[in-house]
Short mmCIF file of C-alpha atoms in Angstrom, two decimals:
data_model
loop_
_atom_site.label_atom_id
_atom_site.label_comp_id
_atom_site.label_asym_id
_atom_site.label_seq_id
_atom_site.Cartn_x
_atom_site.Cartn_y
_atom_site.Cartn_z
CA UNK A 1 0.00 0.00 0.00
CA UNK A 2 1.31 3.43 -0.94
CA UNK A 3 1.65 5.94 1.85
CA UNK A 4 1.51 9.66 1.15
CA UNK A 5 2.86 12.40 3.38
CA UNK A 6 0.47 15.08 4.61
CA UNK A 7 2.02 17.98 2.70
CA UNK A 8 2.90 16.42 -0.64
CA UNK A 9 0.96 17.34 -3.75
CA UNK A 10 0.92 15.14 -6.86
CA UNK A 11 -0.31 15.78 -10.39
CA UNK A 12 -3.59 13.99 -11.13
CA UNK A 13 -5.96 13.83 -14.11
CA UNK A 14 -9.64 14.70 -13.80
CA UNK A 15 -11.93 11.75 -14.56
CA UNK A 16 -15.40 13.34 -14.11
CA UNK A 17 -16.84 16.84 -14.11
CA UNK A 18 -17.15 18.59 -10.71
CA UNK A 19 -20.27 18.10 -8.60
CA UNK A 20 -21.74 20.47 -5.98
CA UNK A 21 -21.94 19.15 -2.44
CA UNK A 22 -23.39 20.64 0.77
CA UNK A 23 -21.54 23.35 2.71
CA UNK A 24 -20.13 25.03 -0.41
CA UNK A 25 -17.90 22.16 -1.48
CA UNK A 26 -17.24 21.14 -5.04
CA UNK A 27 -15.95 17.59 -5.51
CA UNK A 28 -14.23 16.09 -8.53
CA UNK A 29 -13.01 12.56 -9.25
CA UNK A 30 -9.36 12.36 -10.25
CA UNK A 31 -6.95 9.60 -11.24
CA UNK A 32 -3.59 9.52 -9.47
CA UNK A 33 -1.40 6.80 -10.90
CA UNK A 34 -3.76 3.78 -10.85
CA UNK A 35 -6.11 5.03 -8.13
CA UNK A 36 -9.26 7.10 -8.34
CA UNK A 37 -9.72 9.70 -5.60
CA UNK A 38 -12.28 12.36 -4.80
CA UNK A 39 -10.83 15.84 -4.43
CA UNK A 40 -12.47 18.86 -2.79
CA UNK A 41 -12.63 22.51 -3.92
CA UNK A 42 -14.40 25.51 -2.50
CA UNK A 43 -17.19 26.79 -4.77
CA UNK A 44 -15.48 30.17 -4.98
CA UNK A 45 -12.66 28.69 -7.10
CA UNK A 46 -13.64 29.82 -10.61
CA UNK A 47 -11.22 27.42 -12.31
CA UNK A 48 -12.71 24.39 -10.54
CA UNK A 49 -16.15 24.92 -12.04
CA UNK A 50 -14.70 24.75 -15.56
CA UNK A 51 -12.82 21.46 -15.08
CA UNK A 52 -13.47 18.73 -17.60
CA UNK A 53 -12.29 15.18 -18.07
CA UNK A 54 -8.59 15.13 -19.00
CA UNK A 55 -7.58 18.32 -17.15
CA UNK A 56 -4.62 18.19 -14.75
CA UNK A 57 -4.73 19.28 -11.11
CA UNK A 58 -2.43 19.09 -8.09
CA UNK A 59 -3.87 16.98 -5.25
CA UNK A 60 -2.83 16.02 -1.74
CA UNK A 61 -3.92 12.36 -1.52
CA UNK A 62 -3.78 12.29 2.27
CA UNK A 63 -6.43 15.03 2.67
CA UNK A 64 -8.14 15.23 -0.75
CA UNK A 65 -7.35 18.93 -1.03
CA UNK A 66 -6.55 20.49 -4.37
CA UNK A 67 -3.40 22.56 -4.65
CA UNK A 68 -3.25 26.08 -6.04
CA UNK A 69 -2.44 25.01 -9.62
CA UNK A 70 -5.15 23.89 -12.02
CA UNK A 71 -4.08 23.28 -15.61
CA UNK A 72 -6.65 23.00 -18.36
CA UNK A 73 -5.15 20.64 -20.88
CA UNK A 74 -6.88 20.82 -24.31
CA UNK A 75 -4.83 17.94 -25.74
CA UNK A 76 -5.80 15.57 -22.91
CA UNK A 77 -9.45 16.63 -23.27
CA UNK A 78 -9.34 15.80 -26.98
CA UNK A 79 -7.66 12.42 -26.40
CA UNK A 80 -10.17 11.58 -23.67
CA UNK A 81 -13.01 12.27 -26.12
CA UNK A 82 -11.42 9.97 -28.70
CA UNK A 83 -10.99 7.12 -26.19
CA UNK A 84 -14.61 7.30 -24.98
#
């Protein structure tokens, strides 16, 4: 079993579009290596609302928090559309 430290952030790929949850949270499913995790954003993050499958985000696997960098990756989006 892989163990992650509390402060480490890793690059992950978005698998599903974000969903609104209670208390102002926005959750998104991401793939980190071979695992799927659920990551949490605050609704006020304008970039989080626009996430689509294939985008890249920084995630802390220990807490599920998203880091400050969100990268919209048009090439990955296109390839994801071709594979599905």
